[in-house]
mmCIF file of C-alpha atoms and ligand atoms in Angstrom:
data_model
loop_
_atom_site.group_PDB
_atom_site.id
_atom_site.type_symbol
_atom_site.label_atom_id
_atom_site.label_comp_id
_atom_site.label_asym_id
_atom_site.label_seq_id
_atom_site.Cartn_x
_atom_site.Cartn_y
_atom_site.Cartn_z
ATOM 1 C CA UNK A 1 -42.028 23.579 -94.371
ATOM 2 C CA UNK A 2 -38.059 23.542 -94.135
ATOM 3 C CA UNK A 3 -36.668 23.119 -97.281
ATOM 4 C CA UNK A 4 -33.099 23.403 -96.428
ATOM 5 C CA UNK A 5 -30.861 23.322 -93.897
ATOM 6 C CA UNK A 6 -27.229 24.369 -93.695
ATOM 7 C CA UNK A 7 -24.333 23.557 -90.673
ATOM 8 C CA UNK A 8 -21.537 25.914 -92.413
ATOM 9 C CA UNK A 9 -18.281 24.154 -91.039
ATOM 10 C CA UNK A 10 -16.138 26.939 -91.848
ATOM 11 C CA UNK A 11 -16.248 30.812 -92.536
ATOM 12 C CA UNK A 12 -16.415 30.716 -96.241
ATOM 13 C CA UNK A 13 -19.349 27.793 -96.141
ATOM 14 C CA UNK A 14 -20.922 30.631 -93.344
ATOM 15 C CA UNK A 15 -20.624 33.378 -96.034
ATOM 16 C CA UNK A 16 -22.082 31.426 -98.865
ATOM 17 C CA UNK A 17 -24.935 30.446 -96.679
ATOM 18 C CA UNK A 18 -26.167 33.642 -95.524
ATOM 19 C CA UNK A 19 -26.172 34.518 -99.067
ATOM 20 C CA UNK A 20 -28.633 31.786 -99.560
ATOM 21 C CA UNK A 21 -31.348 32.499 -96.521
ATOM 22 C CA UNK A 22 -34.461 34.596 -97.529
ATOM 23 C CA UNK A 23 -36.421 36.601 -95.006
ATOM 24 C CA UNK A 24 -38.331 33.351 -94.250
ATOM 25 C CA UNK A 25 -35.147 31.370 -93.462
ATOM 26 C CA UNK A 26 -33.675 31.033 -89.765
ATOM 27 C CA UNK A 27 -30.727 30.775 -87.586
ATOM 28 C CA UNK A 28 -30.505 27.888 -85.268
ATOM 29 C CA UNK A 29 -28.447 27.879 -82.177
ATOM 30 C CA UNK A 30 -29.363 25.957 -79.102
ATOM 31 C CA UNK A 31 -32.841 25.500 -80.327
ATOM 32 C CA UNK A 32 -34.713 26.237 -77.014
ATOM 33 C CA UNK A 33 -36.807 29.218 -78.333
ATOM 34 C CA UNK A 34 -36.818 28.708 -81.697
ATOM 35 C CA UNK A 35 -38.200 25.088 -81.756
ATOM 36 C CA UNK A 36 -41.345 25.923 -79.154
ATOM 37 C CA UNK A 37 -42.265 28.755 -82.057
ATOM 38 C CA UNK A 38 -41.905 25.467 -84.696
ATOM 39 C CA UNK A 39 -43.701 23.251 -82.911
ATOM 40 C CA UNK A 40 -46.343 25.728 -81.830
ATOM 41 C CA UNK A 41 -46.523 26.559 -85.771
ATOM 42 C CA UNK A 42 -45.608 30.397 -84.941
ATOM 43 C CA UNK A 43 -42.951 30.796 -87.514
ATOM 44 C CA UNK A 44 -42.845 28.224 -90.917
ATOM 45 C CA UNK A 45 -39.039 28.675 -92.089
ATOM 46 C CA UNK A 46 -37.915 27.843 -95.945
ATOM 47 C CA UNK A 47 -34.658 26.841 -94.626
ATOM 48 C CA UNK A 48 -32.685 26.474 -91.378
ATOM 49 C CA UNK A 49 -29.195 27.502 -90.659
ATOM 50 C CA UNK A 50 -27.168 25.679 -87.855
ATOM 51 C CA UNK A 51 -25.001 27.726 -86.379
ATOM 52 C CA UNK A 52 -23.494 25.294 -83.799
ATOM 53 C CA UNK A 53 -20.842 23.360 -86.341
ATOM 54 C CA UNK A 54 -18.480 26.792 -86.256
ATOM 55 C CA UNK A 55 -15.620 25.321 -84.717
ATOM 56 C CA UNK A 56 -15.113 29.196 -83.378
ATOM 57 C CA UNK A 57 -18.524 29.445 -82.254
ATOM 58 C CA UNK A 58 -18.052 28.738 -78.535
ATOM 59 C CA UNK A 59 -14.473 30.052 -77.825
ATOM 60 C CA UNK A 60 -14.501 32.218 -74.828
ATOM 61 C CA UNK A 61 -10.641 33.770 -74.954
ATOM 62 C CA UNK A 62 -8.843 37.055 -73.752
ATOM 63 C CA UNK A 63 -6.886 38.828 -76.975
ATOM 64 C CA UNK A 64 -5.537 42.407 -76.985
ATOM 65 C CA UNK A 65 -7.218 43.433 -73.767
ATOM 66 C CA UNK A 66 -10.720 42.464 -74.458
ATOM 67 C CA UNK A 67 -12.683 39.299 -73.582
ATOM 68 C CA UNK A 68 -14.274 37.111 -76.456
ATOM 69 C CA UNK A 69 -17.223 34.977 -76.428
ATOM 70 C CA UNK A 70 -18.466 32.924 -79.139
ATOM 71 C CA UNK A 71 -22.040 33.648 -80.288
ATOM 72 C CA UNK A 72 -22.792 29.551 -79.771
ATOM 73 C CA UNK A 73 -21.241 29.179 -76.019
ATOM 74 C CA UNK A 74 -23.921 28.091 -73.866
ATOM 75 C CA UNK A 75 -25.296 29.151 -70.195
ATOM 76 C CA UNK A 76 -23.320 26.703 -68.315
ATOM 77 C CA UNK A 77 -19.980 26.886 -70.288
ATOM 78 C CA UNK A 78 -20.514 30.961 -69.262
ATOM 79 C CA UNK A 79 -21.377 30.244 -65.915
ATOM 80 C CA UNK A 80 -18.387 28.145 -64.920
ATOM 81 C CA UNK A 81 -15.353 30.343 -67.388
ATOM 82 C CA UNK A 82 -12.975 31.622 -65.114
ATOM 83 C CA UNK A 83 -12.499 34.588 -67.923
ATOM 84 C CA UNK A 84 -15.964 35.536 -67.358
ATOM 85 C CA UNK A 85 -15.391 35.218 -63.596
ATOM 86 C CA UNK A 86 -12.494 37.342 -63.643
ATOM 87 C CA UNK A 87 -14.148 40.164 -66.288
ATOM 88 C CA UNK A 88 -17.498 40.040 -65.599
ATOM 89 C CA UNK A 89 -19.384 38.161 -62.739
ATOM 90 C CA UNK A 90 -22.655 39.296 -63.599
ATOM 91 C CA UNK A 91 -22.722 37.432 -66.699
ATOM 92 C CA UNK A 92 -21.705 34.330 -65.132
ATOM 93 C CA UNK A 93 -24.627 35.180 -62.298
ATOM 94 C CA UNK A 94 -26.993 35.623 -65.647
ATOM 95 C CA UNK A 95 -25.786 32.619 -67.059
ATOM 96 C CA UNK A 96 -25.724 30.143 -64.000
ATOM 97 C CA UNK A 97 -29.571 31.309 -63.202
ATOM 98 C CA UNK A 98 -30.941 30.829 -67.085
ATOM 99 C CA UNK A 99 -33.707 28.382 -67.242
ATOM 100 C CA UNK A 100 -32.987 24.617 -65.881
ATOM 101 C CA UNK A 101 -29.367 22.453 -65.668
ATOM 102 C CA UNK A 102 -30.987 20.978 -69.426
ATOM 103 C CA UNK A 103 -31.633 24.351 -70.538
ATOM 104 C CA UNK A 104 -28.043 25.530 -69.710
ATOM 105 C CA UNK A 105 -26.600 23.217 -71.430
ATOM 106 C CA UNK A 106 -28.494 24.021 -74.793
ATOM 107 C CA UNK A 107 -29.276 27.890 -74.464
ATOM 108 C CA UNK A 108 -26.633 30.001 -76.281
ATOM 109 C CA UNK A 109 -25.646 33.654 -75.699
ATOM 110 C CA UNK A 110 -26.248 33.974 -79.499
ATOM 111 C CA UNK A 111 -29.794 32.794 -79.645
ATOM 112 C CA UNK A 112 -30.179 34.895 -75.776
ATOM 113 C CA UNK A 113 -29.990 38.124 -77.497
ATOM 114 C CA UNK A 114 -31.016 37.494 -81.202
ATOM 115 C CA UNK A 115 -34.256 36.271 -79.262
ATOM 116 C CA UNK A 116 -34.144 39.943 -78.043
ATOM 117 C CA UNK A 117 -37.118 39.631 -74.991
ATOM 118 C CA UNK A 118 -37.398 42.183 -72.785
ATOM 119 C CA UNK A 119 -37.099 39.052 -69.947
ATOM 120 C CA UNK A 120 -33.557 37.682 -71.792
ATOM 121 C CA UNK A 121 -31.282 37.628 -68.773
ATOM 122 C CA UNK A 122 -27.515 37.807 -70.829
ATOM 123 C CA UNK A 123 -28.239 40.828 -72.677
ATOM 124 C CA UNK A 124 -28.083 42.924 -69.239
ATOM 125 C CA UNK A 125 -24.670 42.152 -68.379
ATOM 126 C CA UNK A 126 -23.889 42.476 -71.866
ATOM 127 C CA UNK A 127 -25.226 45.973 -71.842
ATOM 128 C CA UNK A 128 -23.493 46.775 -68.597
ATOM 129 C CA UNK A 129 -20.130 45.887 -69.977
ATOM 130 C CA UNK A 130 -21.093 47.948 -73.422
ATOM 131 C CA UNK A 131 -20.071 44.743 -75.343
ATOM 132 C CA UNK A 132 -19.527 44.959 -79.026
ATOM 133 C CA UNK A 133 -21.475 42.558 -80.848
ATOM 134 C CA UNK A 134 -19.856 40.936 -83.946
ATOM 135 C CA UNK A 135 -21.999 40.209 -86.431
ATOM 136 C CA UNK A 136 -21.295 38.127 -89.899
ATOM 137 C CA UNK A 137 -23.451 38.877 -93.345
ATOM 138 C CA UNK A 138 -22.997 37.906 -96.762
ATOM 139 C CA UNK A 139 -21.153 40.773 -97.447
ATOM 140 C CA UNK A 140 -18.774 40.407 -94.140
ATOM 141 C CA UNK A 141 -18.634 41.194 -90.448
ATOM 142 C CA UNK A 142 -19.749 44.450 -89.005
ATOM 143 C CA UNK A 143 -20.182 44.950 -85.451
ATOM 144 C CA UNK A 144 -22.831 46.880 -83.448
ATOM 145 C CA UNK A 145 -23.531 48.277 -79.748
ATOM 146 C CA UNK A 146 -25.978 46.278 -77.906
ATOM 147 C CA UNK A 147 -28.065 49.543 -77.780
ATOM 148 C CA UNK A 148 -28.187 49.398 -81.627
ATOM 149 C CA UNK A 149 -28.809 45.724 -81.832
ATOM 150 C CA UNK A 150 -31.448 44.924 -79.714
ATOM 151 C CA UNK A 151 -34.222 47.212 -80.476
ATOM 152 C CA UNK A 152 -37.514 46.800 -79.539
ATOM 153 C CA UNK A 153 -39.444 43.195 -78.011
ATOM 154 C CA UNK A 154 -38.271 40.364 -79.766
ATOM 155 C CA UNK A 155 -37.092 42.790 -82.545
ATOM 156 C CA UNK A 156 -32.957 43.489 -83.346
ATOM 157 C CA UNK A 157 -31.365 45.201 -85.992
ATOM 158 C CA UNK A 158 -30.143 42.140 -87.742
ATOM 159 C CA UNK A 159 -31.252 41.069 -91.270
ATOM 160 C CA UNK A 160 -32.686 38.302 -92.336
ATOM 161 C CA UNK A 161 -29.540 36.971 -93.638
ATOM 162 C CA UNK A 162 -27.232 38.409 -90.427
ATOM 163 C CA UNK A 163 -25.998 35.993 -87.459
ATOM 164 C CA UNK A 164 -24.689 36.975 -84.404
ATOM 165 C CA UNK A 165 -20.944 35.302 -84.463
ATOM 166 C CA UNK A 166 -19.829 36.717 -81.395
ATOM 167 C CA UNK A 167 -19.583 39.164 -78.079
ATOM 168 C CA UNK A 168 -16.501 40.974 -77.200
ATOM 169 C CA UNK A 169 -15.802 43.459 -74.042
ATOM 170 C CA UNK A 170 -12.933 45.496 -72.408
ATOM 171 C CA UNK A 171 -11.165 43.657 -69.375
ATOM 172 C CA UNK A 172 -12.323 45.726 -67.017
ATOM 173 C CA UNK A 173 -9.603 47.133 -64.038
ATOM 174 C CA UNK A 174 -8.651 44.681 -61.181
ATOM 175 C CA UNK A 175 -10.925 47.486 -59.160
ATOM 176 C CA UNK A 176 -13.704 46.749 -61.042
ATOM 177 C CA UNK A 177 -17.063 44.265 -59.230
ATOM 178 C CA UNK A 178 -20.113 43.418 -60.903
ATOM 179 C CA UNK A 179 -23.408 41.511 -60.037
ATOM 180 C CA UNK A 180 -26.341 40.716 -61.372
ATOM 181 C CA UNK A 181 -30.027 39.147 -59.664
ATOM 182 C CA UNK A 182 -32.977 38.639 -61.225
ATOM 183 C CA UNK A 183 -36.374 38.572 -59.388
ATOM 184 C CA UNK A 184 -38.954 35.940 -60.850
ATOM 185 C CA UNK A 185 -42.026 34.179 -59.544
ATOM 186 C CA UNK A 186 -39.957 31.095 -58.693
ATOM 187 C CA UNK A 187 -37.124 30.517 -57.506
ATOM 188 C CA UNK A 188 -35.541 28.280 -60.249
ATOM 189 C CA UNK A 189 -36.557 27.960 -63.977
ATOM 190 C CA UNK A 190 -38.203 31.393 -63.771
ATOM 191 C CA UNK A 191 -38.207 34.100 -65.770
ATOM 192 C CA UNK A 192 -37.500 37.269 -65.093
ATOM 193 C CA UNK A 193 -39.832 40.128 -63.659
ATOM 194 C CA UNK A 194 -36.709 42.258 -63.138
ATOM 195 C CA UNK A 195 -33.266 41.563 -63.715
ATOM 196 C CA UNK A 196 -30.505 44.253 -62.292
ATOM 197 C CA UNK A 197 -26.717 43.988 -63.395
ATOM 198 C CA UNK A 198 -24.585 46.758 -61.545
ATOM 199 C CA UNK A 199 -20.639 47.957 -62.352
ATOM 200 C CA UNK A 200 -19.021 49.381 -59.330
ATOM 201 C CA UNK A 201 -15.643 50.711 -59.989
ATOM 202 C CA UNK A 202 -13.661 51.687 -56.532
ATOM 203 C CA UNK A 203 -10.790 53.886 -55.952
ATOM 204 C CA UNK A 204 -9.143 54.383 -52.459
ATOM 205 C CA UNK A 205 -12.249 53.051 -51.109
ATOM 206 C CA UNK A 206 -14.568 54.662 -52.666
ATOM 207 C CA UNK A 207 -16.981 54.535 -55.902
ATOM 208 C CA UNK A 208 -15.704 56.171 -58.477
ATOM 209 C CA UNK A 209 -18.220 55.128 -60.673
ATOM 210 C CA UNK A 210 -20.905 53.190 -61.636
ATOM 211 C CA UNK A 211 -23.417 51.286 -64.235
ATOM 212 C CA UNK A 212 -26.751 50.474 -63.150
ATOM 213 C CA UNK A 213 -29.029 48.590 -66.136
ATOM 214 C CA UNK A 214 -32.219 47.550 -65.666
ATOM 215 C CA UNK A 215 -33.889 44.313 -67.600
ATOM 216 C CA UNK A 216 -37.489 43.584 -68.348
ATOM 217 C CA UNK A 217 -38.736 46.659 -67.271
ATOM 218 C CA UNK A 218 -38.717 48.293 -70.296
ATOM 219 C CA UNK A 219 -39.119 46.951 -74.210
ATOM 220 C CA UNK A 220 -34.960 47.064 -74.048
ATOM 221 C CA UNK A 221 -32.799 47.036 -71.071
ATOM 222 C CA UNK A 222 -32.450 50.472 -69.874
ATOM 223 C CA UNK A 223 -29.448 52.665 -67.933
ATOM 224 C CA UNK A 224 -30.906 53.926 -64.417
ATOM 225 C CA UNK A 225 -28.088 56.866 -64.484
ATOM 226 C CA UNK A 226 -30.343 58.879 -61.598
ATOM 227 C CA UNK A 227 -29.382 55.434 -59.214
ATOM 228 C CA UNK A 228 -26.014 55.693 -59.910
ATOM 229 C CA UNK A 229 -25.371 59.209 -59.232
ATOM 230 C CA UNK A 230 -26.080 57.980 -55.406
ATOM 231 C CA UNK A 231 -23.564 56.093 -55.503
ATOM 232 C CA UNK A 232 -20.662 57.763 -56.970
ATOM 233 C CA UNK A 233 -18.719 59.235 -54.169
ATOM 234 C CA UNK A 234 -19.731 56.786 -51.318
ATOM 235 C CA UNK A 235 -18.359 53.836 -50.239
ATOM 236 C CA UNK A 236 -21.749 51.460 -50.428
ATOM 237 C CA UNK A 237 -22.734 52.675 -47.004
ATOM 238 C CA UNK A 238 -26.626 52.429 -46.067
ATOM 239 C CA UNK A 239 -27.617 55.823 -46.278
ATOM 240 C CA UNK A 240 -26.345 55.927 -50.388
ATOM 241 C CA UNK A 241 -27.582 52.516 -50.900
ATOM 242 C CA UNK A 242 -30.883 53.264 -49.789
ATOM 243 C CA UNK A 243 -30.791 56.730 -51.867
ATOM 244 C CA UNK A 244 -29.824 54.937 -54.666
ATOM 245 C CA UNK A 245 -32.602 51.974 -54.429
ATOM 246 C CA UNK A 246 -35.226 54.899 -54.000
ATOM 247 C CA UNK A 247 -34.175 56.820 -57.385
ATOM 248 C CA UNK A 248 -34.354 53.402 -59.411
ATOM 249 C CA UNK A 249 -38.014 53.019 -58.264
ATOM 250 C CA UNK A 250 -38.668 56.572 -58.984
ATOM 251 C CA UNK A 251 -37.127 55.558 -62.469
ATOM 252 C CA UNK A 252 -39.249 52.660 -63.228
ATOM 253 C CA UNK A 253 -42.504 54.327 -62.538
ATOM 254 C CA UNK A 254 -41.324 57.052 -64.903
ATOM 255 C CA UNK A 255 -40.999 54.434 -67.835
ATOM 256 C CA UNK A 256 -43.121 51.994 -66.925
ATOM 257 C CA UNK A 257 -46.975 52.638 -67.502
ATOM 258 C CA UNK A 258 -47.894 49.074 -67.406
ATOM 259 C CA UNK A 259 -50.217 47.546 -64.240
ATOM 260 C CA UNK A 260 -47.113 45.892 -62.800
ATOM 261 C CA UNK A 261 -44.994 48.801 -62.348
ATOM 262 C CA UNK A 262 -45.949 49.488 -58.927
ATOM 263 C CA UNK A 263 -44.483 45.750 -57.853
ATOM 264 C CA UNK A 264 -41.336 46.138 -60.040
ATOM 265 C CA UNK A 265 -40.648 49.764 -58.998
ATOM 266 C CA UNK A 266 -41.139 48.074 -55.041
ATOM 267 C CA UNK A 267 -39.225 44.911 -56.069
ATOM 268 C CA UNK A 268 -36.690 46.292 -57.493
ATOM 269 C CA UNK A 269 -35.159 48.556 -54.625
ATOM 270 C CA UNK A 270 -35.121 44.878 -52.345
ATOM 271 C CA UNK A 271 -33.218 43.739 -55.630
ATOM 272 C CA UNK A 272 -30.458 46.641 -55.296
ATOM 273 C CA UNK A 273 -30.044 46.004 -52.189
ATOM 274 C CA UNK A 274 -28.875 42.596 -52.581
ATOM 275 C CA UNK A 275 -26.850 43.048 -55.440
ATOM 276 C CA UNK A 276 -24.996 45.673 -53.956
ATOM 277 C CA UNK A 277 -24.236 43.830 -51.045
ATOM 278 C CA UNK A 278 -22.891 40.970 -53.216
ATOM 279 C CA UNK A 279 -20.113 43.953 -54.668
ATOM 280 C CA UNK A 280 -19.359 44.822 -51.066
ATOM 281 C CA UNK A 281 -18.896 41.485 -50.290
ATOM 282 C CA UNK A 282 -16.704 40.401 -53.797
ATOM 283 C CA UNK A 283 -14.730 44.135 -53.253
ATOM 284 C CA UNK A 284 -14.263 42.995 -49.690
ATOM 285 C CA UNK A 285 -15.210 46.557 -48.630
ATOM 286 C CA UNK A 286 -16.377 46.382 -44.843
ATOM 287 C CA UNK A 287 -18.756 49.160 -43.392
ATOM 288 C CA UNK A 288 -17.371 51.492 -40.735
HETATM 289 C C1 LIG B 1 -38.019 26.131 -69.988
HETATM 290 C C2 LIG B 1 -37.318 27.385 -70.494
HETATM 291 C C3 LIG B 1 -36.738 28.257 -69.563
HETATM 292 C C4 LIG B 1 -36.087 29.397 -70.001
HETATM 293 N N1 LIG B 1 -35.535 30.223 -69.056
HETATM 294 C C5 LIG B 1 -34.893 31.350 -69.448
HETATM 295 C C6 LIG B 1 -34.309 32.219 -68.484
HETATM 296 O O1 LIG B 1 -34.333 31.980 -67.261
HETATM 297 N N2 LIG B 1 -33.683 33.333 -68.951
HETATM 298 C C7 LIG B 1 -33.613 33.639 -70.287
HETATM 299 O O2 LIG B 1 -33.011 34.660 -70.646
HETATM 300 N N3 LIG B 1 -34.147 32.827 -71.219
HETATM 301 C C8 LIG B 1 -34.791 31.694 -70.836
HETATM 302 N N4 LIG B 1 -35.361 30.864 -71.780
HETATM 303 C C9 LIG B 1 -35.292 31.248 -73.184
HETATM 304 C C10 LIG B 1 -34.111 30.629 -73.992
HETATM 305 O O3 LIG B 1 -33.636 29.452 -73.401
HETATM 306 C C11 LIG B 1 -32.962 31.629 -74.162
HETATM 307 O O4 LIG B 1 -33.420 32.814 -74.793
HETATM 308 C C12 LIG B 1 -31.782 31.042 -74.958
HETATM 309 O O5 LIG B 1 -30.611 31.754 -74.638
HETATM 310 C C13 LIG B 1 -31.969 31.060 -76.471
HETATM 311 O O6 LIG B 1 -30.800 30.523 -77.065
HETATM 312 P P1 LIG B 1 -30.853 29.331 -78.120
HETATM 313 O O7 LIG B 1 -29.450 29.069 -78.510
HETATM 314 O O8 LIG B 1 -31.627 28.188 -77.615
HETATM 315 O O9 LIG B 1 -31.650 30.072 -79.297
HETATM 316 P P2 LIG B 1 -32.481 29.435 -80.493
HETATM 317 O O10 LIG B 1 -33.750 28.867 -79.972
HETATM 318 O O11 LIG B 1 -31.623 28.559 -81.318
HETATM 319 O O12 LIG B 1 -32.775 30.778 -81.315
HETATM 320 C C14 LIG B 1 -33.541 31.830 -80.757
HETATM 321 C C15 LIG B 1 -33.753 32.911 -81.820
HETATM 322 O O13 LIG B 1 -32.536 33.569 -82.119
HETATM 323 C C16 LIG B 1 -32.134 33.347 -83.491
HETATM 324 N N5 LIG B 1 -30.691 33.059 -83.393
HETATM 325 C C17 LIG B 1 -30.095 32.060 -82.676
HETATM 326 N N6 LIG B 1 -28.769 32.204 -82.702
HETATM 327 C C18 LIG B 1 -28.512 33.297 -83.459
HETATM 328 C C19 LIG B 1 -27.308 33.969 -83.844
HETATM 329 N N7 LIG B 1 -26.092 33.560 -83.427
HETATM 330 N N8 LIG B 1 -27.413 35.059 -84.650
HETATM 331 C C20 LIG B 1 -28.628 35.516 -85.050
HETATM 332 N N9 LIG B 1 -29.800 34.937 -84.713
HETATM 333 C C21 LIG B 1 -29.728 33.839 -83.907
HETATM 334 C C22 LIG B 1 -32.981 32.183 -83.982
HETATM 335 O O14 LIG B 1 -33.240 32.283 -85.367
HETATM 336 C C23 LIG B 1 -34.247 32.373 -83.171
HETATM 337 O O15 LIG B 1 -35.056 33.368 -83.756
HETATM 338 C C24 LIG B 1 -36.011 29.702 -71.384
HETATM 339 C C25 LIG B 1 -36.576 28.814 -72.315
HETATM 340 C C26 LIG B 1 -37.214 27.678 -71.882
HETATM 341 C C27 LIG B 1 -37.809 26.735 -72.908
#
């Protein structure tokens, strides 16, 4: 039964809250995972902390280079933040396709990756753009890699008494297009069989290099390097493209020994395909 529950207002409440949660206690954020596992009686919490009263928590700003999200800014205030269109439009394509318009409005980036499924669609983007994740404890703020916070299927490296407070990444050059699809077994409110995000960073014309990362394939999303060396050196044309989607279904049935990994490792070349022809088109690069 919840005992307590905290909305910290400032940093210093924050602080002196985490140093009251036990490993029983919770984080709250949007609420759209979290109170499913409540109501379906899958986790009993001693106390719940709010996270969504930190008037910090949903900032999305530029400072010293690097792009800032707030652990607590939801899918659609992602979706439609011309930052994140300018830095990173594969997190805004994450964002804009999470769940339903209610579910947009609720789910936070925060609870996306604290959640930590291998399905979470923001924590690919985040991966591609090797965000730094800022996290606060009793004892401070540390931050973390993705790769070192999200660990395993709905497991992270955070304590029991660690939030997520926020995402940063570097703004990326003004040659610089990203993407990101994900296939599901619907076409809205689905969830993801396999989500793609791809970097492409040109010069004269050309790919000078690349970040492929694959989501819910794997227990964590995962870098397909073996795709991107295809495409280093081209210019997107069919003959690299096609390379490329071949090597990334090579890859999945390499690290994928589940049933369904003959479907993803076929779906997921028609899934390249389509992202990279959303980069041609955003780079404006035109086939000879
Ligand atoms: C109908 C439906 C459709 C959905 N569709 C999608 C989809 O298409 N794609 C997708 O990725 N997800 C989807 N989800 C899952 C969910 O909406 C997302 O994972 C969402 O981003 C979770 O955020 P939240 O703020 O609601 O988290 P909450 O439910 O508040 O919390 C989730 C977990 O994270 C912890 N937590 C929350 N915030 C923090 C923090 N800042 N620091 C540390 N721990 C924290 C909580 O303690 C809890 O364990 C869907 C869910 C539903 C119900």
């Amino acid at each position: 039964m919840v005992e307590q529950y905290f909305a910290p207002e400032t940093r210093e409440e924050l602080f002196e809250y985490l140093g009251r949660m036990t490993p029983d206690s919770r984080f709250i954020s949007g609420g759209t995972d979290l109170i499913l596992k409540l109501n379906a009686g899958k986790t009993c919490p001693d106390t719940l902390l709010y996270l969504g009263a930190l008037p910090e928590g949903r900032e999305i700003s530029e400072q010293d280079g690097e792009i800032h999200i707030g652990a607590m800014a939801d899918m659609t205030a992602i979706a439609r933040n011309p930052l994140v269109a300018r830095t990173c439009t594969a997190l805004a394509d994450a964002a804009g396709h999470v769940g339903s318009v209610q579910i947009r409005n609720k789910a936070t980036v925060g609870g996306n990756v604290a959640n930590a499924s291998p399905a979470g669609d923001l924590t690919v983007p985040l991966w591609l753009m090797d965000a730094r994740v800022h996290i606060a404890g009793p004892r401070g703020i540390r931050t973390a890699t993705m790769e070192e916070t999200v660990v395993g299927i709905e497991k992270t490296s955070l304590n029991y008494d660690e939030a997520i407070l926020s995402f940063s990444y570097p703004v990326p050059s003004a040659s610089t297009y990203t993407a990101y699809r994900k296939l599901g077994s619907r076409s809205e409110v689905t969830i993801s069989r396999v989500g793609l995000a791809v970097l492409v960073r040109m010069r004269e014309g050309v790919v000078a290099n690349t970040r492929i990362i694959l989501g819910a394939v794997a227990t964590t999303p995962v870098r397909a390097f073996s795709a991107e060396r295809c495409l280093e050196g081209s210019r997107l044309e069919p003959e690299a493209v096609e390379e490329a989607a071949s090597a990334l279904s090579e890859y999945i049935l390499e690290i994928n020994k589940r049933p369904n990994r003959f479907y993803k490792a076929h779906a997921s070349k028609g899934v390249l395909l389509d992202v990279l022809d959303t980069i041609r088109q955003r780079s404006g690069i035109t086939l000879p």
